[in-house]
Amino acid sequence: MDTAIICPRFESAISLLSQRWTGLIIYQLLSGPQRFSHLTDVIGISGRLLSERLKNLEAQGIVTRTVYPETPVRIEYELTEKGFSLKPVMDEIQNWSQVWIDPIETK
Amino acid sequence: MDTAIICPRFESAISLLSQRWTGLIIYQLLSGPQRFSHLTDVIGISGRLLSERLKNLEAQGIVTRTVYPETPVRIEYELTEKGFSLKPVMDEIQNWSQVWIDPIETK
DNA sequence: TTCTTTAGTTACTTTATGTAACCAATTATA
DNA sequence: TATAATTGGTTACATAAAGTAACTAAAGAA
């Protein structure tokens, strides 16, 4: 019985990225702090799910939420160091996609 | 209106990895060809979903399926070059997880 | 007072996933 | 000959997650 077990830390990390939208949110935030409505526009996610995902990412220390009490209120989401350090992962996904994904079928 | 659009190839790649189990299956197959039942055991995925995912990965040219008509039949799943070239992505996820995931809470 | 804007939330429908029982093919065993 | 064992699935059904669209709170502007 070759019961080679998968590294729990890897499993935890991949379960984060396996959650729908999470990878895209992090990727998008790599280009700097952004507000809620901008994220919905650019990513194409609904407010309901974006709200849920951002709360989750905040709870995991990947994203911070900052309130600017202007009018109307401005709230910005930004990657923490932990979040930003996912850049090499995103870069490799980008690299792979440039080589292997046909731009015509793009899903 | 800053309608910066997300690269469609990146989006396509991340939607692949955002599908539950897909990342783990690819990661596991990086260590060599493996059969159906071994994958269910190691990954902890049900036969129903493993079957679905493998068909999908095969259709995308990421995995091949080989039948060995022994007794009982042996069927092996193996990464293609396209699949194997996701190794750098998996390596970076691994790296990140070693630095940022606390082994105690592991999800 | 009514309107706008941002950042959400709520209620409801549709899709994806989890679970467990079942099936076909093939050979070994009683 | 009938029964069992093994692999690689599939089917049917229950539960969880995601999609959709309407709604809300806060706060200043018209």
Short mmCIF file of C-alpha atoms (C1' of nucleotides) in Angstrom, two decimals:
data_model
loop_
_atom_site.label_atom_id
_atom_site.label_comp_id
_atom_site.label_asym_id
_atom_site.label_seq_id
_atom_site.Cartn_x
_atom_site.Cartn_y
_atom_site.Cartn_z
CA MET A 1 0.00 0.00 0.00
CA ASP A 2 1.73 3.08 -1.28
CA THR A 3 -0.14 5.54 0.92
CA ALA A 4 1.91 8.58 -0.07
CA ILE A 5 0.00 11.45 1.44
CA ILE A 6 -0.24 14.89 -0.12
CA CYS A 7 1.48 17.69 1.82
CA PRO A 8 -1.20 19.35 3.99
CA ARG A 9 0.24 22.81 3.41
CA PHE A 10 0.14 22.35 -0.33
CA GLU A 11 -3.39 21.06 -0.04
CA SER A 12 -4.39 24.09 1.99
CA ALA A 13 -2.84 26.46 -0.52
CA ILE A 14 -4.43 24.80 -3.50
CA SER A 15 -7.81 24.72 -1.83
CA LEU A 16 -7.54 28.49 -1.54
CA LEU A 17 -6.79 28.87 -5.22
CA SER A 18 -9.39 26.26 -6.13
CA GLN A 19 -12.14 28.42 -4.83
CA ARG A 20 -13.85 30.10 -7.71
CA TRP A 21 -12.86 33.78 -8.22
CA THR A 22 -10.22 33.82 -5.51
CA GLY A 23 -7.30 33.52 -7.90
CA LEU A 24 -8.65 36.24 -10.15
CA ILE A 25 -9.23 38.59 -7.23
CA ILE A 26 -5.67 38.16 -6.03
CA TYR A 27 -4.30 38.52 -9.55
CA GLN A 28 -6.27 41.71 -10.06
CA LEU A 29 -5.14 43.16 -6.75
CA LEU A 30 -1.50 42.61 -7.73
CA SER A 31 -1.83 45.79 -9.77
CA GLY A 32 -2.62 47.83 -6.67
CA PRO A 33 -5.38 48.72 -4.19
CA GLN A 34 -8.82 48.74 -5.72
CA ARG A 35 -12.35 49.39 -4.65
CA PHE A 36 -15.29 47.07 -4.51
CA SER A 37 -17.19 48.24 -7.56
CA HIS A 38 -14.05 48.31 -9.69
CA LEU A 39 -13.38 44.69 -8.81
CA THR A 40 -16.89 43.63 -9.76
CA ASP A 41 -16.55 45.43 -13.10
CA VAL A 42 -13.13 44.11 -14.03
CA ILE A 43 -13.53 40.55 -12.79
CA GLY A 44 -17.17 40.04 -13.65
CA ILE A 45 -18.11 38.69 -10.26
CA SER A 46 -21.36 39.51 -8.48
CA GLY A 47 -21.41 41.70 -5.41
CA ARG A 48 -22.65 38.84 -3.32
CA LEU A 49 -19.70 36.59 -4.06
CA LEU A 50 -17.11 39.36 -4.12
CA SER A 51 -18.20 40.38 -0.66
CA GLU A 52 -17.98 36.81 0.56
CA ARG A 53 -14.56 36.22 -1.00
CA LEU A 54 -13.06 39.46 0.28
CA LYS A 55 -14.22 38.72 3.81
CA ASN A 56 -12.62 35.35 3.53
CA LEU A 57 -9.35 36.68 2.13
CA GLU A 58 -9.26 39.30 4.85
CA ALA A 59 -9.77 36.63 7.48
CA GLN A 60 -6.83 34.73 6.03
CA GLY A 61 -4.58 37.77 6.13
CA ILE A 62 -4.28 38.00 2.36
CA VAL A 63 -6.19 41.23 1.86
CA THR A 64 -6.80 44.38 3.91
CA ARG A 65 -9.86 46.59 3.78
CA THR A 66 -9.50 50.34 4.26
CA VAL A 67 -12.38 52.78 4.63
CA TYR A 68 -11.98 56.35 3.38
CA PRO A 69 -14.92 58.34 4.77
CA GLU A 70 -15.33 60.54 1.74
CA THR A 71 -18.52 61.18 -0.14
CA PRO A 72 -19.57 58.78 -1.31
CA VAL A 73 -17.58 56.44 0.86
CA ARG A 74 -14.50 54.88 -0.71
CA ILE A 75 -13.33 51.48 0.43
CA GLU A 76 -10.15 50.00 -0.89
CA TYR A 77 -8.94 46.44 -0.87
CA GLU A 78 -5.24 45.78 -0.96
CA LEU A 79 -2.98 42.74 -0.78
CA THR A 80 -0.96 42.14 2.36
CA GLU A 81 2.58 40.83 2.16
CA LYS A 82 1.16 37.33 2.33
CA GLY A 83 -1.13 38.12 -0.56
CA PHE A 84 1.50 39.85 -2.61
CA SER A 85 3.85 36.94 -2.22
CA LEU A 86 1.50 34.94 -4.43
CA LYS A 87 2.83 36.94 -7.36
CA PRO A 88 5.30 34.22 -8.45
CA VAL A 89 2.40 31.77 -8.57
CA MET A 90 0.38 34.11 -10.73
CA ASP A 91 3.38 34.80 -12.92
CA GLU A 92 3.84 31.10 -13.60
CA ILE A 93 0.17 30.67 -14.43
CA GLN A 94 0.52 33.61 -16.79
CA ASN A 95 3.60 32.07 -18.41
CA TRP A 96 1.91 28.73 -18.85
CA SER A 97 -1.20 30.30 -20.34
CA GLN A 98 0.87 32.22 -22.90
CA VAL A 99 2.46 29.01 -24.10
CA TRP A 100 -0.40 26.55 -23.89
CA ILE A 101 -3.72 28.33 -24.17
CA ASP A 102 -4.98 28.96 -27.64
CA PRO A 103 -6.20 32.58 -27.74
CA ILE A 104 -9.02 31.63 -30.12
CA GLU A 105 -10.79 29.11 -27.94
CA THR A 106 -10.07 30.95 -24.69
CA LYS A 107 -12.77 28.82 -23.18
CA MET B 1 -13.65 54.47 -17.16
CA ASP B 2 -10.57 52.38 -16.54
CA THR B 3 -11.83 49.22 -18.22
CA ALA B 4 -8.58 47.32 -17.97
CA ILE B 5 -9.55 43.83 -19.02
CA ILE B 6 -8.03 40.66 -17.64
CA CYS B 7 -5.98 38.63 -20.13
CA PRO B 8 -8.30 35.95 -21.55
CA ARG B 9 -5.55 33.35 -21.58
CA PHE B 10 -4.79 33.95 -17.94
CA GLU B 11 -8.47 33.78 -17.17
CA SER B 12 -8.77 30.50 -19.01
CA ALA B 13 -5.78 29.04 -17.15
CA ILE B 14 -7.01 30.12 -13.76
CA SER B 15 -10.48 28.82 -14.43
CA LEU B 16 -8.89 25.43 -15.00
CA LEU B 17 -7.08 25.57 -11.68
CA SER B 18 -10.12 27.03 -9.95
CA GLN B 19 -12.08 23.92 -10.57
CA ARG B 20 -12.17 21.85 -7.44
CA TRP B 21 -9.74 18.87 -7.43
CA THR B 22 -8.14 19.71 -10.76
CA GLY B 23 -5.02 21.23 -9.25
CA LEU B 24 -4.55 18.33 -6.88
CA ILE B 25 -4.97 15.78 -9.67
CA ILE B 26 -2.32 17.48 -11.77
CA TYR B 27 -0.01 17.84 -8.78
CA GLN B 28 -0.39 14.19 -7.94
CA LEU B 29 0.26 13.09 -11.53
CA LEU B 30 3.52 15.05 -11.54
CA SER B 31 5.01 12.10 -9.68
CA GLY B 32 4.23 9.75 -12.56
CA PRO B 33 1.46 7.76 -14.24
CA GLN B 34 -1.16 6.49 -11.84
CA ARG B 35 -4.30 4.49 -11.95
CA PHE B 36 -7.84 5.49 -11.16
CA SER B 37 -8.22 3.83 -7.79
CA HIS B 38 -4.86 5.09 -6.60
CA LEU B 39 -5.88 8.65 -7.40
CA THR B 40 -9.12 8.32 -5.46
CA ASP B 41 -7.21 6.95 -2.46
CA VAL B 42 -4.44 9.54 -2.42
CA ILE B 43 -6.50 12.60 -3.26
CA GLY B 44 -9.67 11.71 -1.41
CA ILE B 45 -11.95 12.43 -4.33
CA SER B 46 -14.99 10.35 -5.22
CA GLY B 47 -15.05 8.14 -8.30
CA ARG B 48 -17.78 10.22 -9.80
CA LEU B 49 -15.84 13.44 -9.75
CA LEU B 50 -12.47 11.89 -10.56
CA SER B 51 -14.01 10.37 -13.65
CA GLU B 52 -15.50 13.69 -14.67
CA ARG B 53 -12.28 15.62 -14.06
CA LEU B 54 -10.08 13.14 -15.88
CA LYS B 55 -12.34 13.18 -18.93
CA ASN B 56 -12.14 16.94 -18.88
CA LEU B 57 -8.36 17.01 -18.51
CA GLU B 58 -8.03 14.49 -21.31
CA ALA B 59 -10.23 16.63 -23.56
CA GLN B 60 -7.95 19.57 -22.83
CA GLY B 61 -4.84 17.61 -23.71
CA ILE B 62 -3.45 17.71 -20.20
CA VAL B 63 -3.77 14.02 -19.37
CA THR B 64 -3.66 10.79 -21.36
CA ARG B 65 -5.49 7.58 -20.56
CA THR B 66 -3.87 4.24 -21.33
CA VAL B 67 -5.59 0.87 -21.05
CA TYR B 68 -3.54 -2.21 -20.18
CA PRO B 69 -5.76 -5.24 -20.81
CA GLU B 70 -4.43 -7.27 -17.92
CA THR B 71 -6.45 -8.98 -15.27
CA PRO B 72 -8.02 -7.10 -13.77
CA VAL B 73 -7.74 -4.29 -16.26
CA ARG B 74 -5.20 -1.60 -15.50
CA ILE B 75 -5.76 1.92 -16.70
CA GLU B 76 -3.14 4.57 -16.22
CA TYR B 77 -3.46 8.31 -16.31
CA GLU B 78 -0.42 10.35 -17.20
CA LEU B 79 0.38 14.01 -17.80
CA THR B 80 1.07 15.17 -21.34
CA GLU B 81 3.75 17.74 -22.04
CA LYS B 82 1.10 20.41 -21.61
CA GLY B 83 0.16 18.96 -18.26
CA PHE B 84 3.71 18.46 -17.11
CA SER B 85 4.57 22.03 -17.96
CA LEU B 86 2.34 23.09 -15.08
CA LYS B 87 5.08 21.91 -12.73
CA PRO B 88 6.51 25.43 -12.21
CA VAL B 89 3.05 26.59 -11.16
CA MET B 90 2.75 23.76 -8.67
CA ASP B 91 6.28 24.40 -7.43
CA GLU B 92 5.47 28.02 -6.71
CA ILE B 93 2.28 27.06 -4.87
CA GLN B 94 4.36 24.62 -2.87
CA ASN B 95 6.94 27.30 -2.07
CA TRP B 96 4.30 29.76 -1.01
CA SER B 97 2.57 27.22 1.18
CA GLN B 98 5.83 26.38 2.97
CA VAL B 99 6.33 30.03 3.88
CA TRP B 100 2.80 31.19 4.59
CA ILE B 101 0.64 28.29 5.66
CA ASP B 102 0.72 27.43 9.31
CA PRO B 103 1.07 23.64 9.57
CA ILE B 104 -1.14 23.58 12.65
CA GLU B 105 -4.26 25.09 11.18
CA THR B 106 -3.76 23.48 7.74
CA LYS B 107 -7.19 24.57 6.62
"C1'" DT C 1 -37.64 66.25 0.11
"C1'" DT C 2 -35.99 63.50 -3.42
"C1'" DC C 3 -31.86 61.83 -6.02
"C1'" DT C 4 -27.19 59.84 -6.48
"C1'" DT C 5 -23.43 57.09 -5.36
"C1'" DT C 6 -20.90 53.31 -3.05
"C1'" DA C 7 -20.83 49.15 -0.82
"C1'" DG C 8 -22.87 45.93 0.24
"C1'" DT C 9 -27.17 42.23 1.71
"C1'" DT C 10 -31.35 39.30 0.97
"C1'" DA C 11 -34.22 36.00 -1.23
"C1'" DC C 12 -34.55 32.87 -4.66
"C1'" DT C 13 -32.96 29.77 -8.76
"C1'" DT C 14 -29.57 27.02 -10.90
"C1'" DT C 15 -25.38 24.42 -10.97
"C1'" DA C 16 -21.71 21.79 -8.76
"C1'" DT C 17 -20.29 18.59 -5.41
"C1'" DG C 18 -20.79 14.67 -1.96
"C1'" DT C 19 -22.49 9.97 -1.00
"C1'" DA C 20 -23.53 5.49 -1.61
"C1'" DA C 21 -25.31 1.89 -4.17
"C1'" DC C 22 -24.90 -0.30 -8.47
"C1'" DC C 23 -22.84 -2.32 -13.05
"C1'" DA C 24 -19.71 -4.58 -16.82
"C1'" DA C 25 -15.72 -7.10 -17.95
"C1'" DT C 26 -12.57 -10.59 -16.82
"C1'" DT C 27 -10.49 -14.26 -14.37
"C1'" DA C 28 -10.08 -17.18 -10.17
"C1'" DT C 29 -12.34 -20.24 -6.96
"C1'" DA C 30 -15.69 -23.58 -4.92
"C1'" DT D 1 -21.31 -24.42 -13.45
"C1'" DA D 2 -22.23 -20.99 -10.28
"C1'" DT D 3 -20.02 -17.67 -7.14
"C1'" DA D 4 -16.74 -14.40 -5.92
"C1'" DA D 5 -13.15 -10.84 -6.54
"C1'" DT D 6 -11.09 -6.85 -8.70
"C1'" DT D 7 -10.86 -2.54 -11.45
"C1'" DG D 8 -12.87 1.28 -13.35
"C1'" DG D 9 -16.26 3.33 -13.64
"C1'" DT D 10 -21.89 5.15 -13.69
"C1'" DT D 11 -26.50 6.29 -11.62
"C1'" DA D 12 -29.64 8.38 -8.56
"C1'" DC D 13 -30.34 11.27 -5.03
"C1'" DA D 14 -29.11 14.87 -1.12
"C1'" DT D 15 -26.52 18.94 0.06
"C1'" DA D 16 -23.67 22.91 -0.75
"C1'" DA D 17 -22.01 26.59 -3.61
"C1'" DA D 18 -22.67 29.97 -7.15
"C1'" DG D 19 -25.65 33.05 -10.24
"C1'" DT D 20 -29.26 36.68 -10.47
"C1'" DA D 21 -31.73 40.51 -9.44
"C1'" DA D 22 -33.99 43.37 -6.38
"C1'" DC D 23 -33.30 45.78 -2.20
"C1'" DT D 24 -30.93 48.63 1.70
"C1'" DA D 25 -27.96 52.02 4.53
"C1'" DA D 26 -25.28 56.09 4.74
"C1'" DA D 27 -24.30 60.60 3.34
"C1'" DG D 28 -24.05 64.48 0.74
"C1'" DA D 29 -26.09 67.05 -3.64
"C1'" DA D 30 -29.97 69.13 -6.17
#
